[in-house]
Amino acid sequence: MFLFSALTFWVHKSQLKSVEEFEPVPRLCRYILAVYEDDLRNPLWAPPGGYGIDPDWLIHRKTYEDTQGRAPPYILYLDHDHADIVVAIRGLNMAKESDYAVLLDNKLGKKKFDGGYVHNGLLKAAGWVLDAECEVLKELVEKYPSYTLTFAGHSLGSGVATLLAMVVVQNRDKLSNIERRRVRCYAVAPARCISLNLAVRYADVINSVVLQDDFLPRTATPLEDIFKSLFCLPCLLCLRCMRDTCIPEEKMLKDPRRLYAPGRLYHIVERKPFRMGRFPPVVRTAVPVDGRFEHIVLSCNATSDHAIIWIEKEAQRALDLMLEKDHTMQIPGKQRMERQETLARHGQEYKAALQRAVTLDVPLAYSPSTYGTFDEREGEENSQRSQEESSVDSSKKSKKNETWDELIERLFDKDESGHMLQKQPDNDD
């Protein structure tokens, strides 16, 4: 199983060619770690070199008491050094029942969103965070028009960050019509929280970071079942591994309710099959459709590779190695050329993934022409279309005071069984 899984990843992925592309990852990991501190001016568990956070730029920090258990703790940080507005969300707290309540609030196919399926509890948590921070984010986006808006999270927080980014992209008018290209998400050790068509479609916005053999992005067992069985996790992983081996991948792809790790994948590889010890970490990236972390790796590191501390350490090692090998860092012209080449390559991979999803007949998949978000003109058209659709059922005045939870409810209907279904737009023809 280890060899099969490893070969699947290496066939689909290419090695990073741009340092700038991976630079935010270890930095955002440190921001997520900073959420665990009670006082950033007097940190207790800072990694070597510190968190890289200026306490004076911290807008605020929300605890479990502040969120009332509706969402994990998070910080809102204004990163002037990197021209970034960051919402960083911590991972699962095994001692908090409220975190389990978020995970358990879901059933397969319970919640539809933007033509696909998402985790219901994580979507509710994202709605709560956006409802609480909407006015602050709107003010910051308007005040700093050149800054990006980044959502970052680990484990449970990665799912909340993913849904945050998706809801913002779908309702950009709530944040002063922020351009889609300014919205980013980094899901570290991501939970499988969105269906395959959405995972591919939002690959221009969402980036997932996976360390070697991390179990969570690989197991298709619903999150609620994983954490119900947390104290017998090795048994669960072994049984799931044997079960998945007998299920053809074509059958997996045909299930529209099946959830996946979101967006573009960055896989940090530091160990090799049938080899002892650790090797210099290598980062590979792709937007795969089939072979998207579909098989569990039976490894003694499957759980330790999920730890944010190890991910930050190995991501920083990988970045340092890339910086050492990069001989063009002091040549701005070549840097700009590499950046343009990276954007062009990402655009091609993104559109190729959308097309492959259609070719493989993935349920609810769209052709590339529908979304070419790497093309500014198409992005503007999508933005205008999104604004028109969002104004169909309510007036501007009512939308101004509408909460994110109310907005989500307005976009969905309930069927006879009580399940949420996405409303169909009215046809004028």
Short mmCIF file of C-alpha atoms in Angstrom, two decimals:
data_model
loop_
_atom_site.label_atom_id
_atom_site.label_comp_id
_atom_site.label_asym_id
_atom_site.label_seq_id
_atom_site.Cartn_x
_atom_site.Cartn_y
_atom_site.Cartn_z
CA MET A 1 0.00 0.00 0.00
CA PHE A 2 2.83 2.39 0.80
CA LEU A 3 4.47 1.88 -2.60
CA PHE A 4 1.21 2.18 -4.52
CA SER A 5 0.26 5.41 -2.77
CA ALA A 6 3.69 6.94 -3.16
CA LEU A 7 3.81 6.13 -6.87
CA THR A 8 0.38 7.67 -7.37
CA PHE A 9 1.53 10.99 -5.91
CA TRP A 10 4.83 11.17 -7.76
CA VAL A 11 3.21 10.52 -11.12
CA HIS A 12 0.84 13.46 -10.73
CA LYS A 13 3.09 16.02 -9.07
CA SER A 14 5.91 18.24 -10.24
CA GLN A 15 8.68 19.76 -8.17
CA LEU A 16 8.40 23.42 -7.22
CA LYS A 17 10.34 25.81 -9.44
CA SER A 18 9.61 29.06 -7.59
CA VAL A 19 10.67 29.86 -4.02
CA GLU A 20 8.08 32.62 -3.86
CA GLU A 21 5.34 30.08 -4.42
CA PHE A 22 6.12 28.17 -1.20
CA GLU A 23 7.36 31.07 0.94
CA PRO A 24 4.04 31.71 2.79
CA VAL A 25 3.70 28.12 4.05
CA PRO A 26 6.15 28.00 7.00
CA ARG A 27 5.30 31.58 7.91
CA LEU A 28 1.57 30.84 8.09
CA CYS A 29 2.30 27.68 10.09
CA ARG A 30 3.97 29.89 12.68
CA TYR A 31 0.96 32.22 12.70
CA ILE A 32 -1.29 29.23 13.39
CA LEU A 33 1.02 28.14 16.23
CA ALA A 34 0.75 31.65 17.65
CA VAL A 35 -2.98 31.11 18.24
CA TYR A 36 -2.05 28.70 21.05
CA GLU A 37 -0.29 31.47 23.00
CA ASP A 38 -2.13 33.45 25.66
CA ASP A 39 0.26 36.42 25.42
CA LEU A 40 2.29 36.97 22.26
CA ARG A 41 4.46 39.55 24.03
CA ASN A 42 5.58 36.82 26.43
CA PRO A 43 5.34 33.59 24.41
CA LEU A 44 5.83 30.24 26.11
CA TRP A 45 6.13 27.83 23.17
CA ALA A 46 7.66 29.87 20.37
CA PRO A 47 9.60 27.90 17.72
CA PRO A 48 13.25 28.76 17.03
CA GLY A 49 13.30 32.25 15.59
CA GLY A 50 9.93 33.11 17.12
CA TYR A 51 6.53 33.41 15.48
CA GLY A 52 7.50 36.33 13.26
CA ILE A 53 4.55 38.33 14.58
CA ASP A 54 4.65 41.95 15.70
CA PRO A 55 2.18 42.13 18.63
CA ASP A 56 1.37 45.72 17.69
CA TRP A 57 -0.05 44.51 14.36
CA LEU A 58 -2.36 41.97 15.98
CA ILE A 59 -5.93 43.18 15.45
CA HIS A 60 -7.39 40.75 17.97
CA ARG A 61 -7.37 37.19 19.24
CA LYS A 62 -10.54 35.17 19.80
CA THR A 63 -10.67 32.38 22.40
CA TYR A 64 -13.20 29.61 22.99
CA GLU A 65 -15.03 31.96 25.35
CA ASP A 66 -15.27 34.57 22.60
CA THR A 67 -16.52 32.11 19.98
CA GLN A 68 -18.83 30.33 22.47
CA GLY A 69 -17.71 27.05 20.96
CA ARG A 70 -19.14 27.93 17.54
CA ALA A 71 -15.67 27.98 15.97
CA PRO A 72 -12.07 27.23 16.99
CA PRO A 73 -9.92 30.08 18.40
CA TYR A 74 -8.23 32.31 15.84
CA ILE A 75 -6.27 35.51 15.39
CA LEU A 76 -6.70 38.39 12.95
CA TYR A 77 -3.27 39.75 12.04
CA LEU A 78 -2.29 42.65 9.79
CA ASP A 79 1.02 41.58 8.24
CA HIS A 80 2.55 44.76 6.86
CA ASP A 81 5.84 43.02 6.05
CA HIS A 82 4.11 40.77 3.52
CA ALA A 83 1.13 43.00 2.61
CA ASP A 84 -1.31 40.44 3.94
CA ILE A 85 -4.47 40.38 6.08
CA VAL A 86 -4.36 37.01 7.84
CA VAL A 87 -7.01 35.01 9.68
CA ALA A 88 -5.18 32.07 11.32
CA ILE A 89 -7.23 29.28 12.95
CA ARG A 90 -5.94 26.64 15.34
CA GLY A 91 -6.52 22.90 15.04
CA LEU A 92 -8.59 20.46 17.06
CA ASN A 93 -8.49 20.72 20.84
CA MET A 94 -9.10 17.18 22.09
CA ALA A 95 -10.23 18.54 25.46
CA LYS A 96 -13.01 20.72 24.02
CA GLU A 97 -16.42 19.20 23.39
CA SER A 98 -17.33 22.16 21.18
CA ASP A 99 -14.70 21.14 18.61
CA TYR A 100 -16.17 17.65 18.43
CA ALA A 101 -19.63 19.19 18.06
CA VAL A 102 -18.42 21.02 14.94
CA LEU A 103 -17.01 17.79 13.50
CA LEU A 104 -20.04 15.66 14.35
CA ASP A 105 -22.49 18.12 12.76
CA ASN A 106 -22.46 16.40 9.39
CA LYS A 107 -23.74 13.46 7.39
CA LEU A 108 -22.69 12.36 3.93
CA GLY A 109 -24.45 14.59 1.41
CA LYS A 110 -26.09 16.77 4.09
CA LYS A 111 -24.96 20.19 2.83
CA LYS A 112 -24.74 21.47 -0.73
CA PHE A 113 -22.81 24.60 -1.65
CA ASP A 114 -22.04 26.16 -5.02
CA GLY A 115 -22.97 23.04 -6.96
CA GLY A 116 -21.09 20.61 -4.72
CA TYR A 117 -21.06 19.17 -1.22
CA VAL A 118 -19.31 20.50 1.88
CA HIS A 119 -19.00 19.60 5.55
CA ASN A 120 -22.01 21.08 7.32
CA GLY A 121 -20.42 21.83 10.71
CA LEU A 122 -17.36 23.45 9.18
CA LEU A 123 -19.55 25.64 6.96
CA LYS A 124 -21.51 26.81 10.01
CA ALA A 125 -18.26 27.60 11.83
CA ALA A 126 -17.04 29.57 8.82
CA GLY A 127 -20.31 31.49 8.74
CA TRP A 128 -19.92 32.39 12.41
CA VAL A 129 -16.36 33.70 11.94
CA LEU A 130 -17.32 35.79 8.91
CA ASP A 131 -20.36 37.17 10.69
CA ALA A 132 -18.13 38.21 13.61
CA GLU A 133 -15.30 39.66 11.50
CA CYS A 134 -17.12 40.97 8.42
CA GLU A 135 -16.99 44.66 9.31
CA VAL A 136 -13.35 44.53 10.43
CA LEU A 137 -12.27 42.64 7.30
CA LYS A 138 -14.23 45.00 5.08
CA GLU A 139 -12.53 48.00 6.67
CA LEU A 140 -9.06 46.44 6.29
CA VAL A 141 -9.69 45.41 2.67
CA GLU A 142 -10.75 48.97 1.82
CA LYS A 143 -7.90 50.58 3.77
CA TYR A 144 -5.21 48.35 2.21
CA PRO A 145 -6.31 47.71 -1.40
CA SER A 146 -2.96 46.13 -2.34
CA TYR A 147 -3.01 43.58 0.50
CA THR A 148 -4.10 39.97 0.06
CA LEU A 149 -6.71 38.37 2.33
CA THR A 150 -5.42 35.02 3.59
CA PHE A 151 -7.26 32.35 5.58
CA ALA A 152 -5.00 29.74 7.15
CA GLY A 153 -5.80 26.83 9.43
CA HIS A 154 -4.56 23.46 10.65
CA SER A 155 -6.57 20.23 10.89
CA LEU A 156 -10.05 21.30 12.08
CA GLY A 157 -9.05 24.91 11.42
CA SER A 158 -8.06 24.03 7.86
CA GLY A 159 -11.63 23.02 7.11
CA VAL A 160 -12.98 26.25 8.59
CA ALA A 161 -10.41 28.28 6.62
CA THR A 162 -11.35 26.46 3.41
CA LEU A 163 -15.04 27.19 3.79
CA LEU A 164 -14.25 30.79 4.82
CA ALA A 165 -12.41 31.36 1.56
CA MET A 166 -15.17 29.74 -0.50
CA VAL A 167 -17.96 31.78 1.10
CA VAL A 168 -15.98 35.00 0.66
CA VAL A 169 -15.31 34.20 -3.01
CA GLN A 170 -19.00 33.54 -3.55
CA ASN A 171 -20.01 36.79 -1.79
CA ARG A 172 -17.24 39.26 -2.59
CA ASP A 173 -19.69 42.15 -2.46
CA LYS A 174 -19.81 41.65 1.33
CA LEU A 175 -16.15 42.72 1.44
CA SER A 176 -16.23 45.71 -0.91
CA ASN A 177 -16.13 43.56 -4.08
CA ILE A 178 -12.68 42.21 -3.28
CA GLU A 179 -11.06 40.63 -6.34
CA ARG A 180 -10.92 36.84 -6.35
CA ARG A 181 -7.16 36.89 -6.94
CA ARG A 182 -6.68 38.73 -3.61
CA VAL A 183 -8.31 35.90 -1.63
CA ARG A 184 -6.08 32.99 -0.59
CA CYS A 185 -6.39 29.98 1.67
CA TYR A 186 -3.71 27.69 3.08
CA ALA A 187 -5.13 24.49 4.56
CA VAL A 188 -2.36 22.80 6.57
CA ALA A 189 -2.87 19.08 7.19
CA PRO A 190 -6.29 19.56 5.59
CA ALA A 191 -9.49 17.84 6.47
CA ARG A 192 -11.48 16.31 3.62
CA CYS A 193 -14.26 18.86 3.64
CA ILE A 194 -15.45 19.57 0.05
CA SER A 195 -16.49 17.45 -2.93
CA LEU A 196 -14.13 16.76 -5.82
CA ASN A 197 -15.68 19.25 -8.25
CA LEU A 198 -15.26 22.06 -5.69
CA ALA A 199 -11.75 20.90 -4.75
CA VAL A 200 -10.64 21.33 -8.36
CA ARG A 201 -12.68 24.45 -9.10
CA TYR A 202 -11.25 26.41 -6.16
CA ALA A 203 -7.64 25.34 -6.78
CA ASP A 204 -6.76 28.91 -7.80
CA VAL A 205 -7.70 30.11 -4.30
CA ILE A 206 -7.12 27.18 -1.91
CA ASN A 207 -3.77 25.50 -1.26
CA SER A 208 -3.43 22.32 0.82
CA VAL A 209 -0.14 21.45 2.53
CA VAL A 210 0.46 17.79 3.42
CA LEU A 211 3.52 16.38 5.20
CA GLN A 212 4.55 12.93 3.90
CA ASP A 213 2.20 10.28 5.36
CA ASP A 214 -0.37 12.46 7.20
CA PHE A 215 -3.49 10.34 7.72
CA LEU A 216 -6.20 13.02 7.70
CA PRO A 217 -6.10 14.14 4.03
CA ARG A 218 -6.00 10.48 2.96
CA THR A 219 -8.81 8.81 4.84
CA ALA A 220 -12.21 9.23 3.26
CA THR A 221 -13.84 8.15 6.50
CA PRO A 222 -16.12 11.02 7.53
CA LEU A 223 -14.53 13.35 10.09
CA GLU A 224 -17.25 12.57 12.58
CA ASP A 225 -16.34 8.87 12.46
CA ILE A 226 -12.59 9.49 12.62
CA PHE A 227 -12.77 11.41 15.86
CA LYS A 228 -15.38 9.14 17.39
CA SER A 229 -12.75 6.42 17.03
CA LEU A 230 -9.76 8.56 17.95
CA PHE A 231 -8.50 6.26 20.68
CA CYS A 232 -8.43 3.32 18.28
CA LEU A 233 -7.14 5.30 15.32
CA PRO A 234 -4.54 2.72 14.14
CA CYS A 235 -7.28 0.08 13.92
CA LEU A 236 -9.50 2.47 11.96
CA LEU A 237 -6.71 3.34 9.52
CA CYS A 238 -5.85 -0.32 8.95
CA LEU A 239 -9.45 -1.30 8.28
CA ARG A 240 -9.95 1.69 5.99
CA CYS A 241 -6.79 0.83 4.10
CA MET A 242 -7.99 -2.71 3.40
CA ARG A 243 -11.45 -1.49 2.42
CA ASP A 244 -10.19 1.19 0.01
CA THR A 245 -7.93 -1.32 -1.69
CA CYS A 246 -11.02 -3.21 -2.86
CA ILE A 247 -12.90 -0.16 -4.16
CA PRO A 248 -12.13 0.88 -7.76
CA GLU A 249 -11.14 4.52 -8.03
CA GLU A 250 -13.70 4.99 -10.84
CA LYS A 251 -16.44 4.19 -8.33
CA MET A 252 -15.03 6.71 -5.85
CA LEU A 253 -14.99 9.45 -8.48
CA LYS A 254 -18.65 8.84 -9.33
CA ASP A 255 -19.90 9.61 -5.82
CA PRO A 256 -20.69 13.36 -5.78
CA ARG A 257 -21.00 13.39 -1.98
CA ARG A 258 -17.48 12.06 -1.33
CA LEU A 259 -15.30 14.72 0.29
CA TYR A 260 -11.67 15.50 -0.60
CA ALA A 261 -8.69 17.57 0.47
CA PRO A 262 -9.26 21.01 -1.08
CA GLY A 263 -7.52 22.93 -3.85
CA ARG A 264 -3.92 22.74 -5.08
CA LEU A 265 -1.82 20.21 -3.20
CA TYR A 266 1.67 20.80 -1.84
CA HIS A 267 3.19 17.50 -0.71
CA ILE A 268 6.32 17.70 1.47
CA VAL A 269 8.27 14.46 0.99
CA GLU A 270 11.12 13.65 3.37
CA ARG A 271 11.14 9.83 3.41
CA LYS A 272 11.39 7.35 0.56
CA PRO A 273 9.76 3.92 0.14
CA PHE A 274 11.80 1.06 1.63
CA ARG A 275 14.51 3.48 2.80
CA MET A 276 15.51 4.21 6.38
CA GLY A 277 15.90 7.68 7.86
CA ARG A 278 14.93 11.14 6.67
CA PHE A 279 16.09 12.88 3.51
CA PRO A 280 16.21 16.58 2.62
CA PRO A 281 12.55 17.53 2.15
CA VAL A 282 11.27 18.02 -1.38
CA VAL A 283 8.03 19.85 -2.17
CA ARG A 284 5.88 18.70 -5.06
CA THR A 285 2.69 20.33 -6.26
CA ALA A 286 -0.22 19.63 -8.58
CA VAL A 287 -3.97 19.95 -9.00
CA PRO A 288 -4.82 16.25 -9.30
CA VAL A 289 -8.28 14.90 -10.03
CA ASP A 290 -7.78 11.14 -9.82
CA GLY A 291 -5.15 9.89 -7.38
CA ARG A 292 -5.94 12.73 -4.98
CA PHE A 293 -4.64 11.20 -1.71
CA GLU A 294 -7.05 8.32 -2.13
CA HIS A 295 -5.12 5.69 -0.19
CA ILE A 296 -3.86 5.62 3.38
CA VAL A 297 -0.16 5.00 3.92
CA LEU A 298 0.39 2.46 6.69
CA SER A 299 3.27 4.20 8.40
CA CYS A 300 4.40 4.78 11.97
CA ASN A 301 4.51 8.48 11.06
CA ALA A 302 0.88 8.72 9.88
CA THR A 303 -0.20 10.59 13.01
CA SER A 304 3.03 12.48 13.83
CA ASP A 305 3.09 13.92 10.29
CA HIS A 306 -0.21 15.59 11.17
CA ALA A 307 1.35 17.72 13.92
CA ILE A 308 1.62 21.43 13.08
CA ILE A 309 5.00 21.63 14.85
CA TRP A 310 6.55 19.04 12.51
CA ILE A 311 4.90 20.55 9.45
CA GLU A 312 6.32 23.99 10.26
CA LYS A 313 9.78 22.55 10.85
CA GLU A 314 9.90 20.52 7.63
CA ALA A 315 8.30 23.30 5.56
CA GLN A 316 10.99 25.71 6.77
CA ARG A 317 13.72 23.17 5.98
CA ALA A 318 12.33 22.73 2.50
CA LEU A 319 12.17 26.49 1.97
CA ASP A 320 15.75 26.94 3.21
CA LEU A 321 16.97 24.28 0.78
CA MET A 322 15.15 25.96 -2.09
CA LEU A 323 16.70 29.30 -1.18
CA GLU A 324 20.16 27.75 -1.16
CA LYS A 325 19.65 26.31 -4.64
CA ASP A 326 18.10 29.43 -6.05
CA HIS A 327 20.87 31.46 -7.72
CA THR A 328 18.53 34.08 -9.12
CA MET A 329 17.33 35.66 -5.89
CA GLN A 330 19.46 38.77 -6.51
CA ILE A 331 18.43 39.19 -10.14
CA PRO A 332 15.00 40.92 -10.09
CA GLY A 333 14.45 40.48 -13.83
CA LYS A 334 14.75 36.70 -13.59
CA GLN A 335 12.63 36.68 -10.44
CA ARG A 336 9.82 38.44 -12.28
CA MET A 337 10.19 36.02 -15.18
CA GLU A 338 9.99 33.02 -12.84
CA ARG A 339 6.91 34.51 -11.17
CA GLN A 340 5.20 34.95 -14.55
CA GLU A 341 6.15 31.41 -15.55
CA THR A 342 4.76 30.06 -12.27
CA LEU A 343 1.44 31.87 -12.74
CA ALA A 344 1.21 30.64 -16.32
CA ARG A 345 2.01 27.06 -15.25
CA HIS A 346 -0.55 27.20 -12.45
CA GLY A 347 -3.14 28.50 -14.89
CA GLN A 348 -2.46 25.66 -17.30
CA GLU A 349 -2.53 23.02 -14.54
CA TYR A 350 -5.74 24.49 -13.14
CA LYS A 351 -7.54 24.45 -16.48
CA ALA A 352 -6.17 20.99 -17.27
CA ALA A 353 -7.53 19.71 -13.94
CA LEU A 354 -10.96 21.20 -14.67
CA GLN A 355 -10.94 19.56 -18.09
CA ARG A 356 -9.80 16.20 -16.67
CA ALA A 357 -12.63 16.32 -14.13
CA VAL A 358 -15.07 16.66 -17.02
CA THR A 359 -13.30 13.92 -18.98
CA LEU A 360 -13.52 11.54 -16.01
CA ASP A 361 -17.20 12.43 -15.71
CA VAL A 362 -16.83 13.70 -12.15
CA PRO A 363 -20.34 14.61 -10.92
CA LEU A 364 -21.16 18.33 -11.10
CA ALA A 365 -17.79 19.16 -12.73
CA TYR A 366 -17.57 22.19 -15.05
CA SER A 367 -15.47 22.81 -18.12
CA PRO A 368 -12.51 25.25 -17.87
CA SER A 369 -14.28 27.91 -19.90
CA THR A 370 -16.73 28.43 -17.05
CA TYR A 371 -14.10 29.43 -14.54
CA GLY A 372 -10.81 30.76 -16.09
CA THR A 373 -10.00 32.67 -12.96
CA PHE A 374 -6.36 33.08 -13.94
CA ASP A 375 -7.57 35.33 -16.78
CA GLU A 376 -8.36 38.80 -15.45
CA ARG A 377 -11.10 39.43 -17.99
CA GLU A 378 -12.90 36.22 -17.13
CA GLY A 379 -12.39 36.98 -13.45
CA GLU A 380 -14.13 40.31 -13.86
CA GLU A 381 -17.00 38.65 -15.72
CA ASN A 382 -17.33 36.03 -12.97
CA SER A 383 -17.30 38.78 -10.36
CA GLN A 384 -20.07 40.66 -12.14
CA ARG A 385 -22.12 37.49 -12.60
CA SER A 386 -21.71 36.60 -8.92
CA GLN A 387 -22.90 40.05 -7.87
CA GLU A 388 -25.96 39.85 -10.13
CA GLU A 389 -26.95 36.42 -8.80
CA SER A 390 -26.47 37.45 -5.17
CA SER A 391 -28.92 40.34 -5.58
CA VAL A 392 -31.85 38.34 -7.01
CA ASP A 393 -33.70 37.49 -3.80
CA SER A 394 -33.13 40.57 -1.65
CA SER A 395 -32.66 44.29 -1.91
CA LYS A 396 -29.37 46.07 -1.24
CA LYS A 397 -30.75 47.49 1.96
CA SER A 398 -31.68 44.14 3.43
CA LYS A 399 -28.37 42.56 2.35
CA LYS A 400 -26.40 45.23 4.17
CA ASN A 401 -27.64 43.97 7.54
CA GLU A 402 -27.79 40.29 6.60
CA THR A 403 -25.62 37.96 8.67
CA TRP A 404 -23.49 35.26 7.07
CA ASP A 405 -25.69 32.55 8.59
CA GLU A 406 -28.77 34.23 7.08
CA LEU A 407 -26.96 34.54 3.77
CA ILE A 408 -26.15 30.83 3.72
CA GLU A 409 -29.74 29.99 4.60
CA ARG A 410 -31.03 32.29 1.84
CA LEU A 411 -29.00 30.41 -0.75
CA PHE A 412 -30.49 27.02 0.21
CA ASP A 413 -33.89 25.31 0.48
CA LYS A 414 -34.90 22.32 2.60
CA ASP A 415 -36.40 19.23 1.03
CA GLU A 416 -39.10 17.07 2.64
CA SER A 417 -36.53 15.16 4.68
CA GLY A 418 -35.06 18.38 6.06
CA HIS A 419 -31.84 18.29 4.01
CA MET A 420 -30.41 21.52 2.60
CA LEU A 421 -30.54 21.89 -1.19
CA GLN A 422 -29.08 24.73 -3.21
CA LYS A 423 -31.69 27.05 -4.69
CA GLN A 424 -31.90 27.07 -8.47
CA PRO A 425 -31.69 30.47 -10.16
CA ASP A 426 -34.88 31.69 -11.76
CA ASN A 427 -34.97 31.55 -15.58
CA ASP A 428 -36.40 34.51 -17.40
CA ASP A 429 -36.81 32.57 -20.67
#
